[in-house]
Coordinates of C-alpha atoms and ligand atoms in Angstrom, one line a residue:
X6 CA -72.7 209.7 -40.1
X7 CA -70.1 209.1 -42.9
X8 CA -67.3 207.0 -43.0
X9 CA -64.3 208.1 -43.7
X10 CA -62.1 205.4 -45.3
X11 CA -58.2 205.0 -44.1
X12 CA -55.8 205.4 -46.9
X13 CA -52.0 205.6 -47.8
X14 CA -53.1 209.7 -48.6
X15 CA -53.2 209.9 -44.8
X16 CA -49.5 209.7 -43.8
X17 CA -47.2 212.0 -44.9
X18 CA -44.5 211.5 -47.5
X19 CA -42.0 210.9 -44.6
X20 CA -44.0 208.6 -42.8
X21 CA -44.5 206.3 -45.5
X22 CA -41.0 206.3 -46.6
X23 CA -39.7 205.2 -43.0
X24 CA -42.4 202.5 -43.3
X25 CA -41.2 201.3 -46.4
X26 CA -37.3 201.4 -45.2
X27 CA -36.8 202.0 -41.8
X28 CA -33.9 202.2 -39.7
X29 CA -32.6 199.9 -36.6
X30 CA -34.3 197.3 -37.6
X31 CA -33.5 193.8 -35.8
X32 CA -32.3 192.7 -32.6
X33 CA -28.9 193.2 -30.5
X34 CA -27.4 190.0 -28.9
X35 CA -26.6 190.9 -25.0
X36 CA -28.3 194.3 -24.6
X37 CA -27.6 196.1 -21.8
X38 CA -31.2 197.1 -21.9
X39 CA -34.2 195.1 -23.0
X40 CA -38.1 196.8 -23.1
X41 CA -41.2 195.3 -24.8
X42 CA -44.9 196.5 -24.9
X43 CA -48.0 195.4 -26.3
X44 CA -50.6 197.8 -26.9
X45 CA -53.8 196.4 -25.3
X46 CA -56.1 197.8 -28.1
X47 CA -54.5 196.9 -31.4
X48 CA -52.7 193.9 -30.0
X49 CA -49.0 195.3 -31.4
X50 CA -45.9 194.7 -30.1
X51 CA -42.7 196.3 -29.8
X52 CA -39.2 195.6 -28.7
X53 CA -36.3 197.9 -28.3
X54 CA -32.5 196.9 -27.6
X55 CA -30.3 199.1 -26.0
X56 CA -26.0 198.9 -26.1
X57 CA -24.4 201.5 -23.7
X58 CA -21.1 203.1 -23.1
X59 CA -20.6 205.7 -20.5
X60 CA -24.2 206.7 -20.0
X61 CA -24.6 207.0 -23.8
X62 CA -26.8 205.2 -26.2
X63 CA -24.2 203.8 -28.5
X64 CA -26.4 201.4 -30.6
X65 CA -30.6 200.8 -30.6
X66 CA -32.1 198.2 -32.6
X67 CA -35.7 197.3 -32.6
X68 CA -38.6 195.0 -33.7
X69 CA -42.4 196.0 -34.2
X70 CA -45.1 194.2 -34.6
X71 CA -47.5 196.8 -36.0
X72 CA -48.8 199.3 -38.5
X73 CA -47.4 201.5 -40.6
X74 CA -47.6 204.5 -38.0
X75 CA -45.8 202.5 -35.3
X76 CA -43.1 201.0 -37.5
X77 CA -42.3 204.5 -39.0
X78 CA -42.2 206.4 -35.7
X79 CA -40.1 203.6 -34.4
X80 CA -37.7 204.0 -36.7
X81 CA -37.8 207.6 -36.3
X82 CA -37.5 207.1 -32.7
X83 CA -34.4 204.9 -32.9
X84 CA -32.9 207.7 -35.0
X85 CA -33.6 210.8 -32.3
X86 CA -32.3 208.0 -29.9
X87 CA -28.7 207.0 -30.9
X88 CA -25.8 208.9 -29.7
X89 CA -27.7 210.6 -27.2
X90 CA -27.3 210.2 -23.4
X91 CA -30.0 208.4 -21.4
X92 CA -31.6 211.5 -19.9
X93 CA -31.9 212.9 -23.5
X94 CA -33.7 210.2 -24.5
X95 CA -35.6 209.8 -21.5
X96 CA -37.0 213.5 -22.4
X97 CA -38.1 211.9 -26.4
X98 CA -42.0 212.5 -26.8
X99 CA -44.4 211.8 -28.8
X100 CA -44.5 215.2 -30.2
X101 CA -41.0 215.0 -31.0
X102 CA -41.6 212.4 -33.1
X103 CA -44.5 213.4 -34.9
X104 CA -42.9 216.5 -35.6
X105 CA -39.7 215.2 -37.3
X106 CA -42.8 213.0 -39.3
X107 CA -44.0 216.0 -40.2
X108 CA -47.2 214.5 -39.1
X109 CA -49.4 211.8 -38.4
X110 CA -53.2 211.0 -37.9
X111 CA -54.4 212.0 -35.1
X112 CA -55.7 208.1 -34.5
X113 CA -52.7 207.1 -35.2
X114 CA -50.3 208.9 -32.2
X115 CA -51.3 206.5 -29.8
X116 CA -48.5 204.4 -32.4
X117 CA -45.9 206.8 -31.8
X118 CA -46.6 206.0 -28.0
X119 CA -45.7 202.4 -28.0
X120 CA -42.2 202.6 -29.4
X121 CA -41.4 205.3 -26.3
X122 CA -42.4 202.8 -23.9
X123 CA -40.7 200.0 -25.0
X124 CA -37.8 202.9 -25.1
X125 CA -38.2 203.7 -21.1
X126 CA -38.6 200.0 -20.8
X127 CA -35.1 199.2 -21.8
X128 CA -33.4 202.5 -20.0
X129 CA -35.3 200.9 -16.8
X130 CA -33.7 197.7 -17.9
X131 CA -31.0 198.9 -18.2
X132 CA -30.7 201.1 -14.9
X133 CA -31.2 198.1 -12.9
X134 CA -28.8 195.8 -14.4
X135 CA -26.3 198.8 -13.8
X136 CA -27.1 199.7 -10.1
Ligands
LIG1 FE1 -51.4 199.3 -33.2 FE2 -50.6 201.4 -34.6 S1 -52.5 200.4 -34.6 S2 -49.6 200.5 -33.0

């Protein structure tokens, strides 16, 4: 069987310029919602920090710990993310964001997964502080 080796050729243009500069970066003192997920298999984490006003997502910062697919479609992620209502968001996949990436490996979607966790994470976070 031949090996195929990984390269930068895989990722789109898009993908590798969110990687290089992407967005929401950081952390936001006092969220109102907090989420954070490791993915058991590659050991990456991410975190995602939620500010809300009137049901909206006003502001969404996060950190990841990862590869290139998971910090791109993170920042992607926080991008679909801000300004929209919580159910919106809620209703983010991963297709969504592969999409707006124009596309990404297919070994590399289970990336795209992480930063929507983390993402219902802090809604759940949120919800409960807010019962
Ligand atoms: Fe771990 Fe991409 S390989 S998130």
């Amino acid at each position: 069987m031949s090996e195929r080796k990984m390269s930068h050729l895989d990722y789109t243009r898009k993908v590798l310029k969110e990687f290089k500069n992407p967005s929401n970066i950081g952390e936001i003192k006092n969220p109102d919602g907090y989420g954070r997920v490791g993915n058991p298999t590659c050991g990456d984490i991410m975190e995602v920090f939620l500010k809300v006003k009137n049901n909206k997502i006003v502001d969404i910062k996060a950190k990841t710990f990862g590869c290139v697919a998971a910090i791109a479609t993170t920042s992607i992620l926080t991008k679909l993310v801000k300004g929209k209502t919580i159910d919106k968001a809620m209703k983010i996949t991963k297709d969504d964001i592969v999409k707006t990436l124009g596309d990404l490996p297919p070994i590399k979607y289970h990336c795209s997964i992480l930063g929507i966790e983390a993402l219902h994470k802090a809604i759940e976070d949120y919800k409960k502080k807010n019962r």
